[in-house]
Coordinates of C-alpha atoms and ligand atoms in Angstrom, one line a residue:
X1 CA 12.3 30.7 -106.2
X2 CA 8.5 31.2 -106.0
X3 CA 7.9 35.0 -105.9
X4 CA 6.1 35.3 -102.6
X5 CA 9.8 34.1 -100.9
X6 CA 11.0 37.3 -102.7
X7 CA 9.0 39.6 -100.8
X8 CA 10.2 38.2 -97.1
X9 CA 13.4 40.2 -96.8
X10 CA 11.5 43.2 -97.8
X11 CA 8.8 42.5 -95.3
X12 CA 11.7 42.0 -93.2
X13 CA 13.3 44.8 -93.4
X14 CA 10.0 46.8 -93.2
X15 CA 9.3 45.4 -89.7
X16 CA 13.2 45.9 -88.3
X17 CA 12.6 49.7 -89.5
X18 CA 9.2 50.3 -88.3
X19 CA 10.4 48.7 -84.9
X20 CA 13.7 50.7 -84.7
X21 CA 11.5 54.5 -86.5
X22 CA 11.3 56.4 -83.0
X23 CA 7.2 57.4 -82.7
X24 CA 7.4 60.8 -83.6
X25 CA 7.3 63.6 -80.9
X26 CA 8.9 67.0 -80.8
X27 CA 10.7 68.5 -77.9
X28 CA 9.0 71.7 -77.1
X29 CA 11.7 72.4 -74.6
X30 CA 14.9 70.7 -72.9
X31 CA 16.1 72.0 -69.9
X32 CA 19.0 70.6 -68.1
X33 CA 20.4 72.0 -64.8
X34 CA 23.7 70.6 -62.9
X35 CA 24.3 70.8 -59.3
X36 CA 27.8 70.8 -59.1
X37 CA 29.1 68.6 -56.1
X38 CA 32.3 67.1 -55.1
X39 CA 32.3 63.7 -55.8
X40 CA 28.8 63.4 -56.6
X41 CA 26.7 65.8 -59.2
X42 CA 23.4 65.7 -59.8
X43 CA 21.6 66.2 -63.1
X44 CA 18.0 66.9 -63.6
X45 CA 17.2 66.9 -67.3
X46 CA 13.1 68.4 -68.0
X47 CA 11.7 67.3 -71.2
X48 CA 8.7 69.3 -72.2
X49 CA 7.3 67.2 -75.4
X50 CA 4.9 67.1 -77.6
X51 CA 3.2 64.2 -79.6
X52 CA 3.0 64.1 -83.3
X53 CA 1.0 61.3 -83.9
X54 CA -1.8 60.0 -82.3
X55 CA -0.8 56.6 -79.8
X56 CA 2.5 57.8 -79.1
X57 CA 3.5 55.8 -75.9
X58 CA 7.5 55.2 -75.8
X59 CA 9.6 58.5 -75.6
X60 CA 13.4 58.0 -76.1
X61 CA 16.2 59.7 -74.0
X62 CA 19.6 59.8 -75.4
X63 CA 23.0 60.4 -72.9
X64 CA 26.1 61.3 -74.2
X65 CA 29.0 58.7 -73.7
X66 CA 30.7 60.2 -71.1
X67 CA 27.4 61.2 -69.4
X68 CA 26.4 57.5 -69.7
X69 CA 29.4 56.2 -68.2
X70 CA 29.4 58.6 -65.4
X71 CA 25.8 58.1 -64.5
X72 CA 25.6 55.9 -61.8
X73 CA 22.0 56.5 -60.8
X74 CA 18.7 57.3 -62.9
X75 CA 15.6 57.9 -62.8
X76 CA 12.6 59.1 -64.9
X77 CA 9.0 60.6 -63.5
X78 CA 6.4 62.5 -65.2
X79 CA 6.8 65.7 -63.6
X80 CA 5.2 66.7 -60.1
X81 CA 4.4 62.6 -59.7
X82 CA 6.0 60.3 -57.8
X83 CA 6.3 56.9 -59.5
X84 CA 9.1 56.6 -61.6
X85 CA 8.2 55.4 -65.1
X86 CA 9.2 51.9 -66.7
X87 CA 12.5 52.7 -68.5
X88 CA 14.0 49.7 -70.6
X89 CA 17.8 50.7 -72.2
X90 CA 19.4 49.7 -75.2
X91 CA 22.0 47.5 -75.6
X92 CA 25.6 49.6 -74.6
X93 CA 28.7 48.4 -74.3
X94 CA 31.7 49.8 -73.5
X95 CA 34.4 48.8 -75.9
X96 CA 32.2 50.2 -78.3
X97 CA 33.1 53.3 -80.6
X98 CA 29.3 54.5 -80.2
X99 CA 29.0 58.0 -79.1
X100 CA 25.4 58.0 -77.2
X101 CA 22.8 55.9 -75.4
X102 CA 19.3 55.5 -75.7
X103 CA 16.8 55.0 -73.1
X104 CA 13.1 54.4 -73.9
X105 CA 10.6 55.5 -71.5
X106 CA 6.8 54.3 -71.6
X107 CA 4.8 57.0 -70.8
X108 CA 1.9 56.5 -68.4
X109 CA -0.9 57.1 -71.3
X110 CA -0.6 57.2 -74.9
X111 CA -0.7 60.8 -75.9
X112 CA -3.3 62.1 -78.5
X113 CA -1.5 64.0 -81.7
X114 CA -0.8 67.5 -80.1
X115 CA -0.6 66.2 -76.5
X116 CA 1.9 67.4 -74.7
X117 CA 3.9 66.3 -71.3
X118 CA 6.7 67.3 -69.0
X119 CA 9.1 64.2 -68.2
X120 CA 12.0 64.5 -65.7
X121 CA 15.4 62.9 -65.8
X122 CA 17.0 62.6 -62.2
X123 CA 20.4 61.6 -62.5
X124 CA 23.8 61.0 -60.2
X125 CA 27.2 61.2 -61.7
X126 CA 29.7 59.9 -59.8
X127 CA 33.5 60.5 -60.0
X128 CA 32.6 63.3 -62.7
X129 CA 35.0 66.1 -61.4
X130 CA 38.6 66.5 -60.8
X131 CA 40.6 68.2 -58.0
X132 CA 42.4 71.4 -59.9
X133 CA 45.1 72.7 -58.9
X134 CA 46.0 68.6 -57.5
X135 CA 48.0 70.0 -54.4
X136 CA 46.6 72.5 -51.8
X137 CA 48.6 73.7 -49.0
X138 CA 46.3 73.9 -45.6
X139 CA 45.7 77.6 -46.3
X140 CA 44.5 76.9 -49.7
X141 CA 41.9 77.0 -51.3
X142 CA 40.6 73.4 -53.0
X143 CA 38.8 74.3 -56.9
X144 CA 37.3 71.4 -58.8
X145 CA 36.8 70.9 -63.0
X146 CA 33.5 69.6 -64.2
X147 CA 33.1 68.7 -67.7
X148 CA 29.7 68.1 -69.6
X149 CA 28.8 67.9 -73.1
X150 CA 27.2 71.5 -74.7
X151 CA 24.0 69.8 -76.0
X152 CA 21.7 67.5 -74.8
X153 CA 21.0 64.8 -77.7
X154 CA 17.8 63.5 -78.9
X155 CA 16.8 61.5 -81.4
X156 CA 13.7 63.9 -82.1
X157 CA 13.8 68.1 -83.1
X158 CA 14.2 70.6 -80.4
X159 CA 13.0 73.6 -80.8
X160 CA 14.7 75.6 -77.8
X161 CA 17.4 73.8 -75.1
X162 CA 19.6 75.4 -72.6
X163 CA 21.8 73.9 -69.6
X164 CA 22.5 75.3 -66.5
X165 CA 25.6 74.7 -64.1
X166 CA 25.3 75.5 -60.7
X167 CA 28.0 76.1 -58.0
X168 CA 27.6 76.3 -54.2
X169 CA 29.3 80.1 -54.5
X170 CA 29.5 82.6 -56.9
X171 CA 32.7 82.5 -56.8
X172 CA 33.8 80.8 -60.4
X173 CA 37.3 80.2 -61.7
X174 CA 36.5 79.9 -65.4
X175 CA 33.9 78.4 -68.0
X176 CA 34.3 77.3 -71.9
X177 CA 32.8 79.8 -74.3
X178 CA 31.7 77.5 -77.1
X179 CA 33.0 77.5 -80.3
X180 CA 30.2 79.1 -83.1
X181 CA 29.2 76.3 -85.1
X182 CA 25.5 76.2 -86.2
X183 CA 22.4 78.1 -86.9
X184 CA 21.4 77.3 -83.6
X185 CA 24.2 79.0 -81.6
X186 CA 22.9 82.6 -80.1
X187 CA 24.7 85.8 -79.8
X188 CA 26.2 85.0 -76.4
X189 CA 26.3 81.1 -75.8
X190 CA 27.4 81.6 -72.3
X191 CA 26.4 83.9 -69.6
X192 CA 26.8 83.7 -65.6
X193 CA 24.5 85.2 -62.9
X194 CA 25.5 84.7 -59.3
X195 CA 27.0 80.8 -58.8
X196 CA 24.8 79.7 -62.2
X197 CA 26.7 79.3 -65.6
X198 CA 24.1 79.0 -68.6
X199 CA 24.6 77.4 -71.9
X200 CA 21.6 78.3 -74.2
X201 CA 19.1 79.1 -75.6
X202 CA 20.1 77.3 -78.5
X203 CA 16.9 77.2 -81.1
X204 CA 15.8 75.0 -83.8
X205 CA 18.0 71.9 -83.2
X206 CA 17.4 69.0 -85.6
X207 CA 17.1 65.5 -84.3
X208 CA 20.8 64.7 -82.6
X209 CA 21.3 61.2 -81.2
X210 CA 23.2 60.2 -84.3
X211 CA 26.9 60.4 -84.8
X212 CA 26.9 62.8 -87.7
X213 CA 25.2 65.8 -85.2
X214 CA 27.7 64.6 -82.7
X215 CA 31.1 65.1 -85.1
X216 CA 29.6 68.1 -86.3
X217 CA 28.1 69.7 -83.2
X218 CA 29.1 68.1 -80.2
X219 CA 31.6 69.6 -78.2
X220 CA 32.9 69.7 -74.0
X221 CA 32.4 72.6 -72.0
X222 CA 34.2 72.7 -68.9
X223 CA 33.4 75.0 -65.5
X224 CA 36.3 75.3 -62.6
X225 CA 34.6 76.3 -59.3
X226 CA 35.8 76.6 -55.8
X227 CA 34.1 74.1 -53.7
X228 CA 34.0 74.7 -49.5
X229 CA 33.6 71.4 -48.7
X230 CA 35.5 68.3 -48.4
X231 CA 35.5 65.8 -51.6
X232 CA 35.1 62.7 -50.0
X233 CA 35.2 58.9 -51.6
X234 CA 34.7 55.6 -49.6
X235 CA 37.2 53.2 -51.0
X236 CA 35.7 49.9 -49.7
X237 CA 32.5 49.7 -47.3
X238 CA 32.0 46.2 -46.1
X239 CA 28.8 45.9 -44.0
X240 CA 27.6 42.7 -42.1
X241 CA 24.6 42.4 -41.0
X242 CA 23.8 39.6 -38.4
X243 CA 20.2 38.7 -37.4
X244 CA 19.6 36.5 -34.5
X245 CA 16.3 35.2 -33.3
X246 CA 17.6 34.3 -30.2
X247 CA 18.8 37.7 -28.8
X248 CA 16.0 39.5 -30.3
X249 CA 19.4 41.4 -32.2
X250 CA 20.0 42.7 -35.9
X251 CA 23.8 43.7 -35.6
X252 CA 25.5 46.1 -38.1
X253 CA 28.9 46.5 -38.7
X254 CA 30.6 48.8 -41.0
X255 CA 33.7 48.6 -41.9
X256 CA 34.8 51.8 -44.0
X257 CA 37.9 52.8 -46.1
X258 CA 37.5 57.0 -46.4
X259 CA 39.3 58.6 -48.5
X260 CA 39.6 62.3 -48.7
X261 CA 39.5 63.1 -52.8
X262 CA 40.0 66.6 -53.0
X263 CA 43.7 68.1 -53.9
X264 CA 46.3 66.1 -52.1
X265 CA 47.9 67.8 -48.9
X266 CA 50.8 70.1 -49.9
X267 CA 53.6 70.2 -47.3
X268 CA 53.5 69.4 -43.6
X269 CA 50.0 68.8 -41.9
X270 CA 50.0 71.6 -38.8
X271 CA 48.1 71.4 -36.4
X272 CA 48.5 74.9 -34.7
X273 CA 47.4 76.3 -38.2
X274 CA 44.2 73.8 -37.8
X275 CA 43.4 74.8 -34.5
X276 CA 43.5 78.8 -35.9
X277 CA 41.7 78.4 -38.9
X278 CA 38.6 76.5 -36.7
X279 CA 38.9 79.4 -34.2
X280 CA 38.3 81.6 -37.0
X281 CA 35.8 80.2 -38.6
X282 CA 37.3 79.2 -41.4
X283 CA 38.2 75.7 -41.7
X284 CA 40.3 74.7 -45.2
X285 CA 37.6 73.4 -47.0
X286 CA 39.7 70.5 -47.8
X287 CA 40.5 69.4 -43.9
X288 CA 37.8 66.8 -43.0
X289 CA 37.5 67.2 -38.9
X290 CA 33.9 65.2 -38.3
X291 CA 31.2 63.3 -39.9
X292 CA 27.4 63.4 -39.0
X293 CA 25.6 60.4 -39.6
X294 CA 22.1 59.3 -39.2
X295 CA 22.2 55.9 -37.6
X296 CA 18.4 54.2 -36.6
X297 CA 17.1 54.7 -33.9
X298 CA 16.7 52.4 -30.7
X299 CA 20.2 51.5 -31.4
X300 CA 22.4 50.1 -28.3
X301 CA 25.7 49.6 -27.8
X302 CA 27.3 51.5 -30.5
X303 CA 31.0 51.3 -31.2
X304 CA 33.7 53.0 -33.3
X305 CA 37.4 52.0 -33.2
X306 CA 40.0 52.9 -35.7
X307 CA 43.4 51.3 -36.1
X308 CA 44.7 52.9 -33.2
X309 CA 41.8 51.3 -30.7
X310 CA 38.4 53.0 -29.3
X311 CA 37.6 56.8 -30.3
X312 CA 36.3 58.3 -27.4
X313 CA 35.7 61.9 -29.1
X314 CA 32.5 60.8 -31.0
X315 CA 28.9 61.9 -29.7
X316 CA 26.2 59.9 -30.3
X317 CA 22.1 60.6 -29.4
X318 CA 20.2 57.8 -29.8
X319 CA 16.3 58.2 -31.3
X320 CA 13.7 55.7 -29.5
X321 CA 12.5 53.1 -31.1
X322 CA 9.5 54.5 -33.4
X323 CA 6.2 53.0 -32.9
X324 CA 5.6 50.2 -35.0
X325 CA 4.2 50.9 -38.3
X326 CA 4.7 55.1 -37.8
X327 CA 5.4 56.6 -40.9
X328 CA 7.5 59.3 -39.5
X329 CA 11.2 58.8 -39.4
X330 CA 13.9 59.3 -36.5
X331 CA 17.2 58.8 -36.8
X332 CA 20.3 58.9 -34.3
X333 CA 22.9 61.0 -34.8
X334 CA 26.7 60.3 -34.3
X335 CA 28.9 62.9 -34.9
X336 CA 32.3 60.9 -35.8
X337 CA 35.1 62.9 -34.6
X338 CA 39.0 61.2 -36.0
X339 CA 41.8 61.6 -34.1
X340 CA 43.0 63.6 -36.6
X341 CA 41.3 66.1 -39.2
X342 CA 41.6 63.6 -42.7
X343 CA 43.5 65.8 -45.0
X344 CA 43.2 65.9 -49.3
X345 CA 44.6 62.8 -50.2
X346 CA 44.4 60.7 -46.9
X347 CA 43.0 57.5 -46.1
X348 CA 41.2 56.7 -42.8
X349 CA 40.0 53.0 -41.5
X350 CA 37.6 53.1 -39.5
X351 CA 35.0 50.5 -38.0
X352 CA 31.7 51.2 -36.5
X353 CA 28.8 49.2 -35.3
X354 CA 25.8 49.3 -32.9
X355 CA 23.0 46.7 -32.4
X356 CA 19.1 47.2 -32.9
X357 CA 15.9 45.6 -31.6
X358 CA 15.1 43.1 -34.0
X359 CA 11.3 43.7 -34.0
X360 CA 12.3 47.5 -35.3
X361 CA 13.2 46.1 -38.6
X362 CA 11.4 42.6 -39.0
X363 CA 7.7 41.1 -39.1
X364 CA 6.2 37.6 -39.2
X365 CA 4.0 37.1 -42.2
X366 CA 1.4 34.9 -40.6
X367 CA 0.1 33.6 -44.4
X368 CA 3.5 32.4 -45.4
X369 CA 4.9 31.3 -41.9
X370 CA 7.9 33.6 -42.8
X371 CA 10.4 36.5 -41.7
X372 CA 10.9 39.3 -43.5
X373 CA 13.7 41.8 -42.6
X374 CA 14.7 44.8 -44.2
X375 CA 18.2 45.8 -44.3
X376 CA 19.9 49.1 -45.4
X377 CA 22.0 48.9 -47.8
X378 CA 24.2 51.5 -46.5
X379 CA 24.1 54.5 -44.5
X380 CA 25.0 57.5 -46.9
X381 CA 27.4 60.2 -45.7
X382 CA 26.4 63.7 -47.3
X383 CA 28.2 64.1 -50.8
X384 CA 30.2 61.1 -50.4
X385 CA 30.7 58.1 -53.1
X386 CA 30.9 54.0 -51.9
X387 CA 33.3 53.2 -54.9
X388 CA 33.1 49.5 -53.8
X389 CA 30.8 48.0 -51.2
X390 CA 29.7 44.6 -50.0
X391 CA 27.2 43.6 -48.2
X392 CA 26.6 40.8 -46.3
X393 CA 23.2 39.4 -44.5
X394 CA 24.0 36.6 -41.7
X395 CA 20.5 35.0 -41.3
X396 CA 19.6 32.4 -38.6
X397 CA 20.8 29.3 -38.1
X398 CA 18.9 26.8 -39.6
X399 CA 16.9 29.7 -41.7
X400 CA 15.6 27.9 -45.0
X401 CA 13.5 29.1 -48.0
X402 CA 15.4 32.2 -48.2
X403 CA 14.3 34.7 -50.6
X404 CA 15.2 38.5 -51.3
X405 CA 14.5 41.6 -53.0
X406 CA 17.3 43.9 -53.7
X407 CA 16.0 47.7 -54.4
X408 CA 18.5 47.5 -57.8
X409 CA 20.8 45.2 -59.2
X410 CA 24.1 44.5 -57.5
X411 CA 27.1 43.7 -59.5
X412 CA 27.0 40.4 -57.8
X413 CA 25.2 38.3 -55.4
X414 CA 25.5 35.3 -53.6
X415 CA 24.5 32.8 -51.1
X416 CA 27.5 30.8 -48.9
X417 CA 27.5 29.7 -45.4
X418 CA 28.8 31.2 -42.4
X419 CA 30.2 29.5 -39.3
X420 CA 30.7 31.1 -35.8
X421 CA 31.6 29.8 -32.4
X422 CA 28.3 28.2 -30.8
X423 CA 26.8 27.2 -34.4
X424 CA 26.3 23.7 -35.1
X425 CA 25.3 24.1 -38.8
X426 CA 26.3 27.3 -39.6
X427 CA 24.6 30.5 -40.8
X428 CA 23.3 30.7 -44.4
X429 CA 24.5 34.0 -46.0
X430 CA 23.9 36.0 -48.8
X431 CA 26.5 38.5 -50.1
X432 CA 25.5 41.6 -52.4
X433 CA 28.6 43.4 -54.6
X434 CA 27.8 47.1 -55.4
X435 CA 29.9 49.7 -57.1
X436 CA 29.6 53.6 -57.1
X437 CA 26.7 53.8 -54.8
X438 CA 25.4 57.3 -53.6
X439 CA 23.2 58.9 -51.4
X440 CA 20.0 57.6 -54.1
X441 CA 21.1 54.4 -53.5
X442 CA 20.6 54.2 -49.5
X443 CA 18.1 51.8 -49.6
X444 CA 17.5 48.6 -48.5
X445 CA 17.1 44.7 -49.6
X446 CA 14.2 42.4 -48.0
X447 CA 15.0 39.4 -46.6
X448 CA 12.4 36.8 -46.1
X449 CA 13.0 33.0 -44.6
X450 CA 11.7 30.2 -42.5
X451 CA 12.9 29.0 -39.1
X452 CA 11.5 25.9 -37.4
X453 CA 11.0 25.5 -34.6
X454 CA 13.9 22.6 -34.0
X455 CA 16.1 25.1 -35.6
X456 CA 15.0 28.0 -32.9
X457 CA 16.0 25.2 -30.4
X458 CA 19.4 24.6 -31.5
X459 CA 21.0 27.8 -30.2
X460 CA 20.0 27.0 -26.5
X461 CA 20.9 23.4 -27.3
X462 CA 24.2 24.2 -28.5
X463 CA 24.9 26.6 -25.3
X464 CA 23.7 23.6 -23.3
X465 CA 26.3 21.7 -24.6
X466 CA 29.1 24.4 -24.1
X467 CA 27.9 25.0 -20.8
X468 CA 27.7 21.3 -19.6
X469 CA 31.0 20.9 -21.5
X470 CA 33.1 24.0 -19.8
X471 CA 31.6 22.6 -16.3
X472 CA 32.7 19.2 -16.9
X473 CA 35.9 21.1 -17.8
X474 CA 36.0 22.6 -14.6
X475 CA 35.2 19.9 -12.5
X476 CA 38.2 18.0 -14.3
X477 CA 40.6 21.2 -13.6
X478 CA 39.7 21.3 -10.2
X479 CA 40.6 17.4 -9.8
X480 CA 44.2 18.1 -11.2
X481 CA 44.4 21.1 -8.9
X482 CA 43.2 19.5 -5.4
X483 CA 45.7 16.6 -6.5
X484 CA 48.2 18.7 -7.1
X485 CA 47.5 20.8 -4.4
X486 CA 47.4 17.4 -2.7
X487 CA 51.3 16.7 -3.9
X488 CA 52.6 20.1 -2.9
X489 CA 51.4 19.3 0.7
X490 CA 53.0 15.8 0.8
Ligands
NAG501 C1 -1.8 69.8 -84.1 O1 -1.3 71.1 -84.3 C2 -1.1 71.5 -85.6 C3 -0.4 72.9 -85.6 O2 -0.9 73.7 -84.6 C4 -2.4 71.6 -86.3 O3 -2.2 71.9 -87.7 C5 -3.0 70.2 -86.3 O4 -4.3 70.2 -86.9 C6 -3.2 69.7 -84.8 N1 -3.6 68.3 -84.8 C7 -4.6 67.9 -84.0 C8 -5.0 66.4 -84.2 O5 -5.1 68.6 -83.2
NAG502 C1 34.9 53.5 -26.0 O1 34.5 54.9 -25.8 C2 33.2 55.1 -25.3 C3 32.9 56.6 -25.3 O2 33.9 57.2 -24.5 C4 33.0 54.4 -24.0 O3 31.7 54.6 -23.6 C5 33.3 52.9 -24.2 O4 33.1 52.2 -23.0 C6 34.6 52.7 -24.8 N1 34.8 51.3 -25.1 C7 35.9 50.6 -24.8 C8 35.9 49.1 -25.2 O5 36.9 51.0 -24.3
NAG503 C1 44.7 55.2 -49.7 O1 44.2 53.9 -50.0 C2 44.3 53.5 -51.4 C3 43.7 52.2 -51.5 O2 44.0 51.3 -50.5 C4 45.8 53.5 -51.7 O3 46.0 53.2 -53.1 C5 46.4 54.9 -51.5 O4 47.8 54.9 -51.7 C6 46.1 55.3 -50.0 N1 46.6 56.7 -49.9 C7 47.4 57.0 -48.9 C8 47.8 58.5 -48.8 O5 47.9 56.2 -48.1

């Protein structure tokens, strides 16, 4: 073998290492504060770093396993800005044994050697607490466990970290005192002020997205914390969304599974006790009675039926329709009032749905003769989870060149056809599967399309035809009657 071939798998392996070498920056200071929820908590993770070489442009951020499983929303931002930054994740997959994740994150501007920069991590868990006790009779209380790893990892040196957990009271069950295990650990690991638990300062922490740190140092902390208000999952939301041209209509429909997660109801349900807790004041925080959402506004003909039939109890106020192009936002509000208050463990099925002015959420693009429509994905009820949802988009018949923008990867997504009563080709329709969607992810997915003029036509066409046909129908009805009307009088 000539000698120059020699030197390839050395080059080789040069490259692979200088690719996977993190550019070198230090951590200044890593803060990390919790909001505990119910089913939701959020996370916001402040990285306050510091370049040690000149150029440095992609920052790594490393989540534990368990954080990186439960995270069902992220986002990073320099802090104080707006725009999130380009993020681009390493492979991860979840048969594997690995113990963290890696992130990389292009900064907006190299930084010089010595520059310095505050980055923000903004993250959702979902499904990251457990009721605890799992029963509560109606005059109990409802407590939750959350559990997080002690450190936050990063493949770079750290010279001072702490986390924070916050409750919604002060009122705190219990919290992990870390085991002493390093250098790093102060006198008092743990302290709590008011609702706040805080892990740290911990000082001097060498680089830790590796599994050695991990074994050694890694270990769960755990807080239990009353929470006052209900924990509340939606099993399935199914939303269709029907656009028609013809009736100037975009018609939602919401079809919604809730499911109360907190600790399941112990013993019987009263309703005397409910009625004397509410005239107290003091509702059992896990007793759901109402829901307030924010609808659009300029909404007609809104409807809400459970299993049983129409739900008379609900208020709704309906916003105007805003101005086109205002940037301010109005929304109408339904209170949703159940028959019943939904208790911890209970389902309820309900189905609600109003139609809007179709101008309030479409526009004509003139240069590419098409539609666009925007579309919420969802609309989010305060704390609450959509474990499962699907989403549907009935577009015009005869609507072609149909393109969309989703604001973030759905699960799955496709295009069928759908047929109703009065359609003569059907309706194409595109489908969106989403899982563990919160209040970050209430959004919405653009819609554009063409529809010709022939195809505007068809509608009217078709209720020609229905028309003509039921009058011929009736013509033909009244025949048979008048001769057997005729028969009766002979
Ligand atoms: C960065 O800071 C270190 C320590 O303060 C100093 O020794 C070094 O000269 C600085 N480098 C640059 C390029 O400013
Ligand atoms: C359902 O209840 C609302 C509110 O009381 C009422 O306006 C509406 O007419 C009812 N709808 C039906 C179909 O009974
Ligand atoms: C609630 O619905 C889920 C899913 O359909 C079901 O597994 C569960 O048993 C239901 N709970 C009750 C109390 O009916």
């Amino acid at each position: 073998m000539p000698n120059r071939w020699r030197t390839i798998p050395f080059l080789l392996s040069f490259i692979i290492q200088s690719l996977a070498a993190p550019q070198s920056f230090e951590n200044t200071a890593i803060v990390r504060s919790v909001e505990l929820g119910g089913v939701a908590v959020h996370v916001t993770t402040t990285f306050a770093i510091k370049a040690l070489e000149p150029g440095a442009k992609v920052y790594t951020i490393a989540l534990g396993r368990q954080e990186k499983e439960k995270t069902s929303w992220f986002e990073v931002k320099v802090k104080g800005q707006q725009n999130p930054l380009l993020i681009s994740e390493h492979p991860y997959a979840y048969e594997s044994t690995r113990n963290y994740h890696l992130v990389d994150v292009t900064l907006p501007r190299p930084l010089t050697a010595n520059g310095t920069l505050n980055i923000v991590l903004e993250a959702v868990q979902t499904h990251a607490t457990t009721p605890w006790p799992t029963t509560a009779s109606q005059k109990e209380d409802q407590a939750l466990k959350f559990t997080a790893d002690l450190l936050v990892l990063s493949p770079y040196h750290t010279l001072v970290q702490r986390t924070k957990l916050k409750a919604l009271t002060p009122r705190l069950i219990s919290f992990t005192i870390p085991k002493e295990v390093q250098d790093f650990m102060p006198d008092t690991p743990a302290s709590k002020s008011g609702a706040t638990v805080t892990y740290g300062p911990f000082n001097d922490i060498p680089p830790s997205a590796n599994e050695n740190f991990i074994a050694a140092y890694q270990q769960p902390v755990t807080i239990h914390y009353f929470h006052e208000q209900p924990v509340l999952e939606i099993l399935k939301l199914t939303r269709s969304a029907e656009i028609s041209h013809w009736g100037a209509n975009l018609n939602i429909q919401d079809d919604i599974q809730l499911h109360n997660a907190g600790p399941a109801l112990k013993g019987h349900f009263s309703r005397l006790d409910h009625q004397s807790q509410a005239f107290y004041k003091k509702p059992a925080p896990h007793a759901l009675p109402a829901l307030t959402l924010h609808l659009p506004s300029g909404i007609r003909n809104a409807y809400y039926y459970d299993l049983i039939g129409n739900v008379s109890t609900s208020r709704l106020r309906v916003a105007p329709s805003p101005p086109k192009n205002s940037k301010t936002k109005q929304y109408s509000v339904l209170e949703l009032r159940p028959r019943y208050p939904i208790m911890g463990g209970w389902n309820y099925t309900f189905t609600l749905g109003w139609d809007a002015p179709l101008a309030d959420s479409a526009n004509w693009d003139h240069a590419t003769g098409k539609y666009m429509v925007e579309i919420p994905i969802m609309t989010p009820i305060t704390g609450a989870v959509v474990n499962n949802a699907e989403v549907k988009i009935i577009l015009p018949e005869g609507a072609t060149d149909v393109e969309f923008t989703p604001p973030f990867s759905a699960l799955e997504n496709r295009v069928s056809t759908h047929v109703t009563y009065l359609d003569t080709t059907g309706r194409p329709t595109l489908t969106f599967e989403y899982k563990d969607l919160t209040v970050m992810h209430a959004q919405s997915i653009f819609v554009s399309y063409k529809v010709s003029l022939s195809a505007h036509l068809k509608k009217p066409v078709a209720v020609a035809t229905a028309f003509f046909s039921l009058f011929a129908f009736a013509l033909l009805g009244r025949r048979i009657n008048l001769t057997i009307h005729k028969n009766k009088v002979l």
